[in-house]
Coordinates of C-alpha atoms and ligand atoms in Angstrom, one line a residue:
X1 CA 0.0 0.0 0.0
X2 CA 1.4 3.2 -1.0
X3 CA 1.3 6.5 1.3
X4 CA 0.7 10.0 0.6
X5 CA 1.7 12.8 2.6
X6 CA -1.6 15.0 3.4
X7 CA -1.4 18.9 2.9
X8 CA 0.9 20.1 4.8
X9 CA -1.7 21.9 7.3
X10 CA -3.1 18.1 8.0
X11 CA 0.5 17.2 8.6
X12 CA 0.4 18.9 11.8
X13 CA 0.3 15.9 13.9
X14 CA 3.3 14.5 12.4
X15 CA 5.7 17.2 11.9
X16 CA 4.5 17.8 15.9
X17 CA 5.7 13.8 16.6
X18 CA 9.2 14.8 14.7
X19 CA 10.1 18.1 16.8
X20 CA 8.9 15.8 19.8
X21 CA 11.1 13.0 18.5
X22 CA 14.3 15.2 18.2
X23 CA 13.2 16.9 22.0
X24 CA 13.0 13.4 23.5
X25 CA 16.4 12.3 22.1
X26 CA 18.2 14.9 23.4
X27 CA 16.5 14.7 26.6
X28 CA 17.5 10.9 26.7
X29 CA 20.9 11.2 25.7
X30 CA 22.6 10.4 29.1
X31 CA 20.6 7.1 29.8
X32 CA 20.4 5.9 25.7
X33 CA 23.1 3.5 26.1
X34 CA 21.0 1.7 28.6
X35 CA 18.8 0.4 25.6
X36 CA 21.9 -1.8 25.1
X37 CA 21.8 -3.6 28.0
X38 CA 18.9 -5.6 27.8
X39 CA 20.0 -9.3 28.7
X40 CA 17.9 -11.0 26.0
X41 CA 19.2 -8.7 23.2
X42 CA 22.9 -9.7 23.9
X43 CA 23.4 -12.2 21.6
X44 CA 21.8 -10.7 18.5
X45 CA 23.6 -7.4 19.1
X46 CA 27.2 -8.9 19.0
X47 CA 26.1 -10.9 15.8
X48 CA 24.8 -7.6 15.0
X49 CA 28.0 -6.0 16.2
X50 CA 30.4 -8.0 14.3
X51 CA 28.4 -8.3 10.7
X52 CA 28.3 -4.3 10.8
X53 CA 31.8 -4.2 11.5
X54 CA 32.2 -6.5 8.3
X55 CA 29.8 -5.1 5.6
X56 CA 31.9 -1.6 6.4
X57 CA 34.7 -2.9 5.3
X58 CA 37.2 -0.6 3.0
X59 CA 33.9 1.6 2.5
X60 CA 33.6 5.6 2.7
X61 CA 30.6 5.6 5.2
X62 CA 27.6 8.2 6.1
X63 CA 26.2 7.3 9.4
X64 CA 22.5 8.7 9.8
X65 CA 20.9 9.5 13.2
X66 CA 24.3 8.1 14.9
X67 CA 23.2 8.8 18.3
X68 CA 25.9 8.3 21.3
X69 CA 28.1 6.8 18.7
X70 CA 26.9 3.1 19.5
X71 CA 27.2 2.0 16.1
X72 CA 29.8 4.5 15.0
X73 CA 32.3 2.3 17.1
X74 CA 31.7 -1.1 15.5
X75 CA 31.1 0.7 11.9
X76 CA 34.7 2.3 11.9
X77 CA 36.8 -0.9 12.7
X78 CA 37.1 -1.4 9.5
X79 CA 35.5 1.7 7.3
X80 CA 38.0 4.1 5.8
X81 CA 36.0 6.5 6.5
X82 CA 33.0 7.5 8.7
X83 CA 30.6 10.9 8.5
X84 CA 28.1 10.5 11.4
X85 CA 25.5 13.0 11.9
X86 CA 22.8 13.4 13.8
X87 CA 20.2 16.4 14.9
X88 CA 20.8 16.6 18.2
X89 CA 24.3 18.0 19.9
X90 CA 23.6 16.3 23.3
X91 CA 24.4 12.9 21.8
X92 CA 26.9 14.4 19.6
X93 CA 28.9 15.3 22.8
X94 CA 28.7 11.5 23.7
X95 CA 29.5 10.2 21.0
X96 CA 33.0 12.6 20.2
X97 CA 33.9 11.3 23.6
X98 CA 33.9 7.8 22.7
X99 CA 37.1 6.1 21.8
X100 CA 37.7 5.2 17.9
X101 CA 41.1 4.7 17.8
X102 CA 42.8 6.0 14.5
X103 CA 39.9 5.4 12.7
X104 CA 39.1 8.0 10.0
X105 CA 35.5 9.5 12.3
X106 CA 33.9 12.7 11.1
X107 CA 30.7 14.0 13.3
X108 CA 28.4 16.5 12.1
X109 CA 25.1 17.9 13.3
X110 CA 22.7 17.9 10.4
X111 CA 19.1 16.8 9.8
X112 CA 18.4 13.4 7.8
X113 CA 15.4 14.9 5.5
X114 CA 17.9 17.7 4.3
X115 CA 21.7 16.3 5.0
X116 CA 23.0 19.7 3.8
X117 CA 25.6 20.0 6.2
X118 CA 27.2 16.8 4.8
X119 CA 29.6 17.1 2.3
X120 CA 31.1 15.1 -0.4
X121 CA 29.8 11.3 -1.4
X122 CA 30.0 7.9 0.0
X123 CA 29.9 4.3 -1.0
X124 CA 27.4 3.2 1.3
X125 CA 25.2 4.7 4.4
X126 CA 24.1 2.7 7.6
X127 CA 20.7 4.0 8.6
X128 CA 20.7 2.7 13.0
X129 CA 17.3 2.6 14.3
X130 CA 16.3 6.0 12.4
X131 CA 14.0 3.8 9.9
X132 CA 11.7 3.2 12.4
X133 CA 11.1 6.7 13.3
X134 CA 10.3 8.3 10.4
X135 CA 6.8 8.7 9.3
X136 CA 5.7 7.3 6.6
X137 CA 4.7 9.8 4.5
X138 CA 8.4 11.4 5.0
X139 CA 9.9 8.0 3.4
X140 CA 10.1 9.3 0.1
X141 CA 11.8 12.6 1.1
X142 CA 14.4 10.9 4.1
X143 CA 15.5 8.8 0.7
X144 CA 15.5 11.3 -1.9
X145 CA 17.7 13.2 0.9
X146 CA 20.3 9.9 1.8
X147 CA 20.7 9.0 -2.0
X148 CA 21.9 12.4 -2.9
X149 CA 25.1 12.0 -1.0
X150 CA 25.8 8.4 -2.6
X151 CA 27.3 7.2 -5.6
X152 CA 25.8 4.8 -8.1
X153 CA 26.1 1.6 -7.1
X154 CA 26.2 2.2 -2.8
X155 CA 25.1 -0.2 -0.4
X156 CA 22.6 0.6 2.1
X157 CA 21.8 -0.8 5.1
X158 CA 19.2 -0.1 7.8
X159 CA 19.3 -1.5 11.2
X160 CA 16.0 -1.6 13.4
X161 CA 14.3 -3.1 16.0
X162 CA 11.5 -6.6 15.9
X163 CA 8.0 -6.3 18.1
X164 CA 8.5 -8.2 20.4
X165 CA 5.9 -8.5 23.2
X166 CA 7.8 -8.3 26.8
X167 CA 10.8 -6.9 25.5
X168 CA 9.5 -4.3 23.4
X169 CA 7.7 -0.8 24.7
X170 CA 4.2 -1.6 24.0
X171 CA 2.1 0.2 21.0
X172 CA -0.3 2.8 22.9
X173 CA -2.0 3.8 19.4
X174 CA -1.8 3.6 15.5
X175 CA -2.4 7.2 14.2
X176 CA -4.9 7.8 10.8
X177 CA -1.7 7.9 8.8
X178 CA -0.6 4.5 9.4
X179 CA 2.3 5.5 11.8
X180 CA 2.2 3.5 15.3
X181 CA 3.3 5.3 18.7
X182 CA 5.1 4.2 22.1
X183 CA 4.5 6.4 25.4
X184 CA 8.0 6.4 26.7
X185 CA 9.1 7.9 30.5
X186 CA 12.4 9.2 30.9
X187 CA 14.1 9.5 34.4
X188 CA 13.1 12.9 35.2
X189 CA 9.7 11.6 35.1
X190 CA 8.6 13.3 31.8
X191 CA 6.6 11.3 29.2
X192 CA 7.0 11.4 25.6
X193 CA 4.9 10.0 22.7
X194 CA 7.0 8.7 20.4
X195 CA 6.5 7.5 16.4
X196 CA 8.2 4.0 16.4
X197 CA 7.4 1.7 13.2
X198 CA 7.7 -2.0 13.0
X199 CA 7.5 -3.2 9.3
X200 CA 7.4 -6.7 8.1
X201 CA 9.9 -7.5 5.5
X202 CA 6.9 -7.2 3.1
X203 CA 5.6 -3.6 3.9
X204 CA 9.9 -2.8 3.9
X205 CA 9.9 -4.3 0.5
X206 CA 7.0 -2.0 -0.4
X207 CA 8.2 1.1 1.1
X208 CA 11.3 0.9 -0.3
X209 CA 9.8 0.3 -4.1
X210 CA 10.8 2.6 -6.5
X211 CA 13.9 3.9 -5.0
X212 CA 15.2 0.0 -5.3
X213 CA 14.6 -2.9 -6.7
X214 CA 15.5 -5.8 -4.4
X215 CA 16.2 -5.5 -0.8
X216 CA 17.6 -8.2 1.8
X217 CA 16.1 -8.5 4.9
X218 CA 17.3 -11.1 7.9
X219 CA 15.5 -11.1 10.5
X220 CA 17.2 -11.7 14.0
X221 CA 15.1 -12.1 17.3
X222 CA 14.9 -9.0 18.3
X223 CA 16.6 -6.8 15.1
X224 CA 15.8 -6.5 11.6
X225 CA 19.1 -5.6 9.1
X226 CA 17.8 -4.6 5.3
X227 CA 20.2 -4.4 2.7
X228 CA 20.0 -2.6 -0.9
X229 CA 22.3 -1.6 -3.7
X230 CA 21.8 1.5 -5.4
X231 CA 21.5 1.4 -9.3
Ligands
SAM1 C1 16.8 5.6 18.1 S1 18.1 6.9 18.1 C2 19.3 6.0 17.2 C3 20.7 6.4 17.6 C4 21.8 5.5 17.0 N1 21.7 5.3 15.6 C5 21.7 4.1 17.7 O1 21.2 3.2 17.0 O2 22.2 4.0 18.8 C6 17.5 8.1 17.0 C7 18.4 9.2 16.8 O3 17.8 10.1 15.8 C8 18.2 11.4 16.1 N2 17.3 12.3 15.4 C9 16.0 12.7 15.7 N3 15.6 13.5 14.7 C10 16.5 13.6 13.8 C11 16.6 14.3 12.5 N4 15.6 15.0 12.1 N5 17.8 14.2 11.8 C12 18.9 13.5 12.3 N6 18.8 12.8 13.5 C13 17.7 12.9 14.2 C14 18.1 11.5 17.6 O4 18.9 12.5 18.2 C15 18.6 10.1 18.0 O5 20.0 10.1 18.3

């Protein structure tokens, strides 16, 4: 099923969820990491840790939404080079404070529907848990955004979290547009409703038409890792 965006005055609702999305990630940055400690996610996130490490081998890597630098770290081992960027400059600070040897690591604040602080092209972009929290009816224009800074023929690969009942925040809603939501607490004791997504291979496959033909998706317990190849 496709999905258009309404007029923008209907959009209201989601452009709201976005500036609330960027709010609650800064807001979270000092206890993000934690989201990496579940027990029952270990063993999918070293698999996870090591085939990342891998895929970026002897590539020129863009990073979107990098976060605390999580990823960045595993990403670089083996990357010639990395540009990270991500909106917010409270994660930033985290994640130029992490340790990435001699590694080639570049971090830059930027927006992932516009990357026009990003400079130059790369050979393949690692989208970390940013998939799931773009609206749909922003797909089109995160996409049009990421390919611009790649060359023909760059791998892509997006990294995001499975459903899965106990371990997962619970869905309090789906909104008229398709998106579903999570109300998440933060240690302060604020609340934030957030737009988290959880496609099937399938509705990836069909979100992703027209931009590529054939995309890879493996399916871990907990993750999801979808792979395409620019024409
Ligand atoms: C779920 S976190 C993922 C962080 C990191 N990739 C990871 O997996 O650990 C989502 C990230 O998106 C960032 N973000 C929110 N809105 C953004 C935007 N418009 N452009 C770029 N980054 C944004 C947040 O600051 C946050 O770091």
């Amino acid at each position: 099923m496709s999905i258009h965006c309404a007029p923008t005055h209907q959009l209201q609702g989601e452009s709201v969820q976005t500036t609330e999305l960027t709010r609650y990630y800064a807001q979270r940055a000092q206890e993000y990491d934690r989201i990496y400690a579940k027990p029952e996610r270990q063993s999918d996130l070293r698999w996870l840790e090591q085939r990342s490490s891998e895929l970026c081998r002897e590539k020129r890597i863009l990073e979107i939404a990098c976060g605390t630098g999580y990823w960045t770290q595993f990403l670089c081992r083996q990357a010639t080079h990395i540009t990270a960027i991500d909106f917010n400059q409270e994660v930033l600070d985290i994640a130029r404070n992490r340790d990435y040897g001699d590694q080639s690591v570049q971090f830059v604040r930027d927006d992932a529907y516009t990357l026009e602080q990003v400079e130059g092209k790369f050979d393949a972009a690692f989208v970390g848990f940013w998939w799931s929290h773009v609206p749909l009816c922003r797909i089109h224009e995160f996409l049009q955004a990421l390919h611009s800074k790649l060359q023909p023929g760059a791998k892509v690969w997006l990294l995001d979290n499975r459903y899965v009942d106990g371990s997962s925040t619970p869905i309090s809603r789906i909104g008229t547009a398709g998106n579903s939501y999570q109300q998440r607490p933060l240690d302060d004791g604020s609340e934030y409703e957030v737009l988290k997504n959880f496609p099937t291979p399938e509705a990836l496959r069909q979100q992703l038409a027209g931009h590529t033909d054939s995309v890879d998706v493996l399916e871990r317990t907990y993750f999801w890792l979808a792979e395409y190849q620019l024409a």
